[in-house]
Coordinates of C-alpha atoms in Angstrom, one line a residue:
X1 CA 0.0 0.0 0.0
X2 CA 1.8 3.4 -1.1
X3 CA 0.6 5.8 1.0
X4 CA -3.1 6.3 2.0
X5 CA -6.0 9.2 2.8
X6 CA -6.1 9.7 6.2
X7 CA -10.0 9.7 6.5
X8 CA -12.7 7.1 6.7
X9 CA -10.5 5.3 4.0
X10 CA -7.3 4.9 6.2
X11 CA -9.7 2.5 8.0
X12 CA -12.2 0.6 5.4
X13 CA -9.2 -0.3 2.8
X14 CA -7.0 -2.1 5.6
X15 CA -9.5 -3.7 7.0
X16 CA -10.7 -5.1 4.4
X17 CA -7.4 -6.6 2.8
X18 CA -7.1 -8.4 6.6
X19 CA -10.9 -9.4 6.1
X20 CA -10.5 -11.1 2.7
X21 CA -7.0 -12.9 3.8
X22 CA -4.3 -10.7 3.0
X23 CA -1.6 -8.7 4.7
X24 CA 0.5 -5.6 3.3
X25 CA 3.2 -3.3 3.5
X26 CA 2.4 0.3 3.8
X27 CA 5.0 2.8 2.5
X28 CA 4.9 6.2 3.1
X29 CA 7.2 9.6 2.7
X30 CA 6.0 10.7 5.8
X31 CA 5.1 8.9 9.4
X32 CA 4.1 12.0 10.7
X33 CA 1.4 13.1 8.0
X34 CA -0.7 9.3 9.6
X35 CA 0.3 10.2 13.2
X36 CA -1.0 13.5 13.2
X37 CA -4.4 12.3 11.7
X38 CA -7.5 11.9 13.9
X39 CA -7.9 9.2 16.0
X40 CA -11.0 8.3 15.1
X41 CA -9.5 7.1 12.0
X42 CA -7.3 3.9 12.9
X43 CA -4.2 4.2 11.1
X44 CA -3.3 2.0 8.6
X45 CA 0.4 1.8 10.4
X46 CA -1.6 0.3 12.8
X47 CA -2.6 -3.0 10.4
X48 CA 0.4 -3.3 8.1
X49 CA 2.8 -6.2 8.9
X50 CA 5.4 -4.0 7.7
X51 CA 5.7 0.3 7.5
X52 CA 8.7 1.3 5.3
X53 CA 9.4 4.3 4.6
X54 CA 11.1 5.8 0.7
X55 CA 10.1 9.0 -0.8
X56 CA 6.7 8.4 -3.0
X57 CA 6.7 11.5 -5.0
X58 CA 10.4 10.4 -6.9
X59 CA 8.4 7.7 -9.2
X60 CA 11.5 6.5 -11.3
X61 CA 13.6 5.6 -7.5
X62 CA 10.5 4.9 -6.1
X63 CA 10.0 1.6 -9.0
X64 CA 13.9 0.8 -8.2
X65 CA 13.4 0.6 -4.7
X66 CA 10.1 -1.4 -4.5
X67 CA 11.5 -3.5 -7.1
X68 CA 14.5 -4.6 -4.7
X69 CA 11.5 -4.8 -1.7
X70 CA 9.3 -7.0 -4.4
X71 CA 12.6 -9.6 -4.0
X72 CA 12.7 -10.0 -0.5
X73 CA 8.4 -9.5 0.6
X74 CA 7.3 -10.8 -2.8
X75 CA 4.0 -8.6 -3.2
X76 CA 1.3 -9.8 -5.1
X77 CA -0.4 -6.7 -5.6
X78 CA 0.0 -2.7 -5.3
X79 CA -2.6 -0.4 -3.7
X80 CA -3.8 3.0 -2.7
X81 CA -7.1 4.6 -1.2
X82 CA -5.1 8.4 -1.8
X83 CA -5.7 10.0 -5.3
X84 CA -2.7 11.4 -5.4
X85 CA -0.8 8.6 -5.7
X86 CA -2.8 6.0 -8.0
X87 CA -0.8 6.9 -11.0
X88 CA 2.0 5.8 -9.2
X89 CA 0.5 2.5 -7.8
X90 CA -0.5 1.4 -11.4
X91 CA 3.2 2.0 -12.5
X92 CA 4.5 -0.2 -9.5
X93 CA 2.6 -2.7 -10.4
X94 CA 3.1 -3.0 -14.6
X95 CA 7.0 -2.5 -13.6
X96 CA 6.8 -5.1 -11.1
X97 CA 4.4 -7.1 -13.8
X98 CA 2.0 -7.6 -11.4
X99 CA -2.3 -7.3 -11.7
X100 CA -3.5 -3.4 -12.2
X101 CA -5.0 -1.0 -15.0
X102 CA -3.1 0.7 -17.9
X103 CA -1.1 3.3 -16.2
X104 CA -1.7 5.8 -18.5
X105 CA -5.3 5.1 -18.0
X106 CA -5.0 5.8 -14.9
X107 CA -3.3 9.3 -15.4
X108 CA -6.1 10.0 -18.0
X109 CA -8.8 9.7 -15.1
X110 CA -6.9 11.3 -12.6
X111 CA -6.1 14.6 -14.1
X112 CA -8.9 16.5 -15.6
X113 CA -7.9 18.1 -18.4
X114 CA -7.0 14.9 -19.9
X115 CA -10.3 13.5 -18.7
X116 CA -11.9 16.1 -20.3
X117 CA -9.7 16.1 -24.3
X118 CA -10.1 12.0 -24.2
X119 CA -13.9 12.1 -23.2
X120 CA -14.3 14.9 -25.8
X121 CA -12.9 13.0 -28.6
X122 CA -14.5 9.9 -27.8
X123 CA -18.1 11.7 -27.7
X124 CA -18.8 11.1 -24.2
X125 CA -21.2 13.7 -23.0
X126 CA -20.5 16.6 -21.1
X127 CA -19.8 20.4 -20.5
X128 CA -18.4 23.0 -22.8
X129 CA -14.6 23.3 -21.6
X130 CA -11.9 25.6 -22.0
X131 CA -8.0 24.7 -20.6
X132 CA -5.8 27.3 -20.0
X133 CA -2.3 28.1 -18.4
X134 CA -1.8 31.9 -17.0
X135 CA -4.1 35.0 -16.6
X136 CA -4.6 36.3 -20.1
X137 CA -5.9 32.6 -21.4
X138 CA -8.1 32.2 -18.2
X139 CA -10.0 35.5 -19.0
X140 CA -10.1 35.1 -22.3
X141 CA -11.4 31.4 -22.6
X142 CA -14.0 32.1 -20.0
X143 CA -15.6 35.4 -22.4
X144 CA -15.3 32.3 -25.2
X145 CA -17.1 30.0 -22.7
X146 CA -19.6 32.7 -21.4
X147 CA -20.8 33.2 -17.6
X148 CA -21.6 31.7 -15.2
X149 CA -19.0 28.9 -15.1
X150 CA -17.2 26.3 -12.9
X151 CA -13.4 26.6 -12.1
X152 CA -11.4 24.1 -11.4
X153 CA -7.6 22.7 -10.7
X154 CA -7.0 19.6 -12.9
X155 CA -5.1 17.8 -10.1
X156 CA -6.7 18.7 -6.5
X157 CA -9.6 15.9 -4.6
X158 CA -12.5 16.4 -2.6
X159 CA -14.0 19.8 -4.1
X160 CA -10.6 22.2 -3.5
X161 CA -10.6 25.4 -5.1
X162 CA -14.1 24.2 -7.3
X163 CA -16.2 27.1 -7.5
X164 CA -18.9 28.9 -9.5
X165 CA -17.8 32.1 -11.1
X166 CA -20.3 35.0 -12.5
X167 CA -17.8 37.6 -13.9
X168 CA -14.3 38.1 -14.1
X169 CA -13.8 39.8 -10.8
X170 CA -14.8 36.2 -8.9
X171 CA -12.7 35.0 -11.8
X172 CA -9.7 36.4 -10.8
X173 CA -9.8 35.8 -7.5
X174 CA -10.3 31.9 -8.2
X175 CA -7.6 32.2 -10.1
X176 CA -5.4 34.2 -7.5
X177 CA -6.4 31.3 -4.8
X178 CA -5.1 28.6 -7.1
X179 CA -2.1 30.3 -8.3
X180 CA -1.2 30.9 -4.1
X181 CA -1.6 27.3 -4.1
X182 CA 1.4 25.2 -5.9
X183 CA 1.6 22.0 -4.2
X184 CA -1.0 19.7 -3.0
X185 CA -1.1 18.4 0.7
X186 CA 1.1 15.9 -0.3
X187 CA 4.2 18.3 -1.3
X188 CA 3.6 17.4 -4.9
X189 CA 4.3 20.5 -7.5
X190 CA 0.8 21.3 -9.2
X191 CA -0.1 21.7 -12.8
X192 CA -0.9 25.0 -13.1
X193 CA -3.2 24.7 -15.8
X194 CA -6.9 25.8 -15.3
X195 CA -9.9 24.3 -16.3
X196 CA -12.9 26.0 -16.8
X197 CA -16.2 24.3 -17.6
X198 CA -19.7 25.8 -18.5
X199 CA -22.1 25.6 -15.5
X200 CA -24.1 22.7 -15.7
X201 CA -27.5 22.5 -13.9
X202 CA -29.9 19.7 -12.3
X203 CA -29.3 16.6 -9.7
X204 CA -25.5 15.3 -9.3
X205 CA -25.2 11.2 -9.1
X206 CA -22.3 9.1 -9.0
X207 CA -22.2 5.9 -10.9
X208 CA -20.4 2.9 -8.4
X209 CA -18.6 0.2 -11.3
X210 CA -16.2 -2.7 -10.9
X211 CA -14.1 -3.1 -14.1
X212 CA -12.4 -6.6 -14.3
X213 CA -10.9 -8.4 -17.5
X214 CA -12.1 -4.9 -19.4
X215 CA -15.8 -6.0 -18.2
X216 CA -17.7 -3.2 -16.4
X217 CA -20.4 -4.6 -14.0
X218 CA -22.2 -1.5 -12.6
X219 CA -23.0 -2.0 -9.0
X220 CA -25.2 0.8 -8.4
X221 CA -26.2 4.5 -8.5
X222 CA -25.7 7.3 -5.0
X223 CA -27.4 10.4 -5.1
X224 CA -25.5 13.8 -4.0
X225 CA -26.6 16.6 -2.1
X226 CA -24.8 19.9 -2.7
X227 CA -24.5 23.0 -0.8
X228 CA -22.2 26.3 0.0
X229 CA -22.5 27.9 -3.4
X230 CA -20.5 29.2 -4.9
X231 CA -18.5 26.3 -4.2
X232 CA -19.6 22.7 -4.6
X233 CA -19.1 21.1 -1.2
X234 CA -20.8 17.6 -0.9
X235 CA -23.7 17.8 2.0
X236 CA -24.7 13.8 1.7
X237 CA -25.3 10.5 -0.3
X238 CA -28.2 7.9 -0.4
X239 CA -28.1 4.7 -1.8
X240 CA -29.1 3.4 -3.7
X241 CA -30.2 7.0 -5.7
X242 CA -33.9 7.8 -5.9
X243 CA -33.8 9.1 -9.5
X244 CA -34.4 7.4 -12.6
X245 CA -30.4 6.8 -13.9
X246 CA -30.0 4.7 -16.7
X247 CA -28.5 6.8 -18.5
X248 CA -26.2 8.0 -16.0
X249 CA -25.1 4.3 -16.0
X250 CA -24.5 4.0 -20.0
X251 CA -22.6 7.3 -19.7
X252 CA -20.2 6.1 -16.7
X253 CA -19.6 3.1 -18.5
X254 CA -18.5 4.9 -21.9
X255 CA -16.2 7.2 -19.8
X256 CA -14.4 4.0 -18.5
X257 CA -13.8 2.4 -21.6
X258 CA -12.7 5.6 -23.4
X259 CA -10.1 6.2 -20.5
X260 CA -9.0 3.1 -20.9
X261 CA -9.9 1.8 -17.9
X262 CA -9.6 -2.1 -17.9
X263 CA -9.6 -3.3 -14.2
X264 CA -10.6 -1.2 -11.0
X265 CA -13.6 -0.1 -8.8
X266 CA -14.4 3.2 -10.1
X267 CA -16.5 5.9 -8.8
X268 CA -17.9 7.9 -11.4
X269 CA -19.6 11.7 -11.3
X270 CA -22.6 12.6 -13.3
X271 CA -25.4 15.6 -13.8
X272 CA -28.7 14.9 -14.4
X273 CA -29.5 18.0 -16.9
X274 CA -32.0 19.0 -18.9
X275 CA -30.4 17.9 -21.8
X276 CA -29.5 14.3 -20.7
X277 CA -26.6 13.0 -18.5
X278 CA -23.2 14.9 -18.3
X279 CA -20.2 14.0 -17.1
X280 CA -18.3 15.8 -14.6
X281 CA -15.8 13.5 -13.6
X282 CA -13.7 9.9 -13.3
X283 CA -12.2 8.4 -10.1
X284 CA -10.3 5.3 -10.5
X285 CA -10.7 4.2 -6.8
X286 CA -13.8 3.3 -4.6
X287 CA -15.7 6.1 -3.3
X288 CA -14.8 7.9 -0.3
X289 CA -16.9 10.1 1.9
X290 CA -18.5 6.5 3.3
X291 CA -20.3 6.0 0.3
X292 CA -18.7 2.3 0.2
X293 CA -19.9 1.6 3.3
X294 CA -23.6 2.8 2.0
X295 CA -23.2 0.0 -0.7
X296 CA -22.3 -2.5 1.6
X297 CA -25.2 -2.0 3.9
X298 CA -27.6 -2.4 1.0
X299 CA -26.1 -4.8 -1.1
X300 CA -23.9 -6.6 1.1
X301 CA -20.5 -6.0 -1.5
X302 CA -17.8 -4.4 -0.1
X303 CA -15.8 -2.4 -2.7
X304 CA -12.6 -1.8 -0.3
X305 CA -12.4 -5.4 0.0
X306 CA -13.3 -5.4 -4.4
X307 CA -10.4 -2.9 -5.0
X308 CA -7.7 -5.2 -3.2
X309 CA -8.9 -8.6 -5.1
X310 CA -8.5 -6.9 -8.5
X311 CA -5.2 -5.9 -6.9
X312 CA -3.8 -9.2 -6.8
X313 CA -5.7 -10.3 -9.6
X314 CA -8.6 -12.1 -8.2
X315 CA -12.6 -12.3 -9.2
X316 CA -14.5 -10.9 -7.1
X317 CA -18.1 -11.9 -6.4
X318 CA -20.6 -9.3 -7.1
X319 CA -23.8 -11.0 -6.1
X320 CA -26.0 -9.0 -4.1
X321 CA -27.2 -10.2 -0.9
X322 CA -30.3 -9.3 0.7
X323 CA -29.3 -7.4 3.8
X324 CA -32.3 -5.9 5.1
X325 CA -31.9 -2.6 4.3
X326 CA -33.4 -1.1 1.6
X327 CA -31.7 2.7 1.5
X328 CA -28.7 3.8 3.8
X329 CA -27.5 7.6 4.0
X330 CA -25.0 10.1 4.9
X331 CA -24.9 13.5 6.2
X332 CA -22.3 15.8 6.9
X333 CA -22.1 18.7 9.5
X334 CA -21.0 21.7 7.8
X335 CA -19.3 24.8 10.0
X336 CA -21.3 27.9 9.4
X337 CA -17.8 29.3 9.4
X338 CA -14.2 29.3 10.6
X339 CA -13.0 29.0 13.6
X340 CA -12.1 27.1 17.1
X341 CA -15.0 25.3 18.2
X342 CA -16.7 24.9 21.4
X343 CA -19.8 22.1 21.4
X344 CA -21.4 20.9 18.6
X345 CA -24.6 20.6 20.6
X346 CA -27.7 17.6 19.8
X347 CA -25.3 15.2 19.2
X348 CA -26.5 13.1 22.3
X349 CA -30.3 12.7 19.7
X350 CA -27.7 10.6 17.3
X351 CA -27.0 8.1 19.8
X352 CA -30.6 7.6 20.7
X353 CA -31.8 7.0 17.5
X354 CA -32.6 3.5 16.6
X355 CA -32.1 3.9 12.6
X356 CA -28.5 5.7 13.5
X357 CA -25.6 3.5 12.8
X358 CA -22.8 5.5 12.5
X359 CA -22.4 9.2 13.9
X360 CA -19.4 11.4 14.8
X361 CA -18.7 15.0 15.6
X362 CA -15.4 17.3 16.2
X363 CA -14.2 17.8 19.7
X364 CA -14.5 20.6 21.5
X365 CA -11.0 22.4 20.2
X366 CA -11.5 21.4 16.7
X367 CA -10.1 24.4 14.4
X368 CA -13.0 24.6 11.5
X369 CA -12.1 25.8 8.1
X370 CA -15.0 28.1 6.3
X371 CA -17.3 24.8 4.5
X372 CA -15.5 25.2 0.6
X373 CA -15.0 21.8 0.6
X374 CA -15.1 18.1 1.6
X375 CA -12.6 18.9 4.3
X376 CA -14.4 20.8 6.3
X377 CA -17.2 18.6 8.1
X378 CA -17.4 18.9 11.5
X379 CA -19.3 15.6 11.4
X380 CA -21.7 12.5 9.9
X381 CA -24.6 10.7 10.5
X382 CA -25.1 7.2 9.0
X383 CA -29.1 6.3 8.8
X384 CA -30.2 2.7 7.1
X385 CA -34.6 2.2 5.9
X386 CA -35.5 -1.0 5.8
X387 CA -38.5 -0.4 4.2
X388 CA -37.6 2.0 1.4
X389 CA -35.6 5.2 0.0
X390 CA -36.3 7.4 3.2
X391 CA -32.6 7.2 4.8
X392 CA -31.6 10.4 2.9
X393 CA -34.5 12.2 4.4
X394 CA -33.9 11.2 7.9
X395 CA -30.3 11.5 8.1
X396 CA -30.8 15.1 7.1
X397 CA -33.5 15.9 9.7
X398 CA -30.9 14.5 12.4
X399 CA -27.8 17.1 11.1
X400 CA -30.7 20.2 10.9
X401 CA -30.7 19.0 14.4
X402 CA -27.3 20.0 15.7
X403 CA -25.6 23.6 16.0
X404 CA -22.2 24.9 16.4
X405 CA -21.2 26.8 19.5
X406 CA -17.5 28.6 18.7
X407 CA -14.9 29.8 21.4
X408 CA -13.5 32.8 20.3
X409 CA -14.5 35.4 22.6
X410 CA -17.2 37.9 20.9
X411 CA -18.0 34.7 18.6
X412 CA -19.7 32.5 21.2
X413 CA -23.2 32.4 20.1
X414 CA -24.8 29.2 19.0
X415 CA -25.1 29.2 15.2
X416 CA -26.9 26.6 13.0
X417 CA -26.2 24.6 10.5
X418 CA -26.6 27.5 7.5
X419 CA -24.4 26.6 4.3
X420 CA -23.2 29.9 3.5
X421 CA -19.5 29.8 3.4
X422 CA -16.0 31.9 2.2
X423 CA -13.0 29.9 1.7
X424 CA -11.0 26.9 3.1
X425 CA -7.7 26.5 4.7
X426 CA -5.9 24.0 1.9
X427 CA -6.1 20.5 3.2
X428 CA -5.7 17.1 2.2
X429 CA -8.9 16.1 0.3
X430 CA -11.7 13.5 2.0
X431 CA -12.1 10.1 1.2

């Protein structure tokens, strides 16, 4: 395992390899980025037989070096939960000729702009798009492109620096905030080129797929609720989605096979518009933000435990089971704003509640960022239905429920759960 997120992922991905039979190696840059990481979050230091430690951001040492590990610990498989470093992974594993996608497949998926020329000239549907590298191209594609659009970095996770722009004011400051921002949380320089897309309108789903032998089985559809505009922060999932998404799932699966994509779990981005589904974008790992966990409790498969079989080159079994549960959901606590936070006050109501079976919130202390992206939750509620698709429903009722109390003198006041937001200390992406 090279490196991992340190969120709900640092947890599912090695327990699962220890739940289907195997053990790994974890191999990291830097101890101290896992030991500082909340310990809600088991660390995955704290399942690996063996933690080495090489710098993972030199690729061409980094293949000599795990080569001369491969010799003596004889791996049968390379993995990663951390987006950042799945390019890398699939070139580990064709160097060391071991199972794994196409590495430049991978790179395809994981950096947008190349997403978005491949899916272009393979006619997979989605928005107008515009690429460019400093000031004068940025304002000038966006005129092309016409207001309001959707900025973006080609290389950053969980919502960073995604925003709606109206004019080119908010423009340049979008563009400002990314070019303050030239490596990612990881220390690893950042393409500087920009990406802006036209703004695309109607209900966000993500399309869950296992890919194995260049067969795409799609295992099912989450919905997505959105808030904090003018950014794009995720608010909560359900599964499976409550919206009619067929074509969501033929679009997913042409996006995977023009990318190349020939073996993975795959969690796919889609908006329902007016016009049809869009796509917005391709991730060649399992979903993060629990979302796995909201397909396991409905369908009993396990796509942590998915992405290390295909690892080592094994068949997964994708047969449903019938676990009871008919919808599960997610909700995330947004901060109103910044700042050091006192209580996060109700949260005794989640550990009453019958349907709740999974719940956090910060600790008093917790720094909060202003809500601009997927890093910034201050907490979840799980919520399964065994009856139908109400999960979503409830699990939002219980986060309306809590409120924020802050420290900082003059700032003490209880404030609710509003999604108005400014902007985000960088951080390292939620999975």
């Amino acid at each position: 395992m090279v490196e991992s997120w340190v969120g709900a992922m640092s947890s599912l991905l090695p327990r699962a390899i220890n739940e289907i039979g195997h053990r790994f190696t974890f191999l990291t840059r830097d101890l101290h980025h896992y030991l500082r990481s909340a310990p809600a979050h088991p660390h995955p230091l704290l399942a690996a037989d063996n933690v080495l430690t090489a710098e993972t951001n030199d690729v061409p040492a980094l293949l000599a070096h795990v080569a001369r590990l491969h010799d003596v610990l004889r791996f049968d498989g390379v993995i990663s939960s951390c987006d950042y470093y799945l390019p890398t992974v699939a070139r580990i594993a064709a160097h060391l000729g071991l199972p794994g996608p196409d590495p430049r497949a991978v790179e395809r998926a994981c950096r947008k702009d190349l997403t978005r020329t491949t899916l272009r000239d393979a006619g997979v549907p989605g928005p107008r798009f515009a690429l460019a590298e400093d000031w004068p191209a940025t304002a000038g594609a966006a005129a092309a492109l016409g207001y309001p659009l959707v900025v973006k970095p080609v290389d950053l996770c969980a919502g960073m620096h995604v925003r709606k722009v109206r004019d080119e004011e908010e423009l340049r400051e979008a563009f400002a905030a990314l070019e303050a921002f030239p490596v990612n949380a990881r220390d690893q320089p950042r393409v500087r080129t920009v990406l802006l897309e036209e703004l695309l309108t109607g209900p966000e789903v993500s399309v869950e797929t296992v890919t194995a032998g260049g067969e795409t089985r799609v295992v099912g559809v989450t919905d997505k609720s959105v808030a904090g505009e003018p950014w794009f922060v995720e608010s909560g999932h359900m599964f499976p989605a409550d919206l009619p998404t067929d074509g969501a799932e033929a679009v997913a699966v042409a996006a995977l096979n023009a990318l190349g994509l020939d073996n993975g779990v795959a969690h796919t981005e889609i908006k329902l518009t007016p016009d049809g589904p869009r796509l917005v974008e391709v991730n060649p790992r399992p979903a993060g933000n629990q979302i796995t966990e909201l397909v396991r409790r409905v369908t009993g498969i396990d796509l942590p435990a998915v992405h290390a079989q295909l690892a080592v080159g094994e068949r997964p079994d994708l047969r449903p089971a019938d676990t009871g549960v008919r919808s599960a959901a997610i909700s995330f606590l947004l901060p109103p704003r910044s700042g050091a936070v006192a209580r996060v006050r109700g949260a005794e109501a989640l550990a009453d509640a019958p349907d709740v079976v999974d719940w956090a919130v910060r600790p008093p202390g917790h720094r909060a960022g202003d809500p601009t992206s997927n890093n910034s939750y201050l907490g979840h509620v799980v919520v399964t239905d065994p009856a139908g698709p109400g999960a979503r429903a409830r699990a939002e009722r219980l986060i309306a429920g809590l409120s924020v109390d802050y420290a900082e003198p003059g700032a003490g006041n209880r404030v609710g759960t509003g999604t108005d937001t400014t902007t985000e200390a960088p951080a390292e992406g939620a999975a």
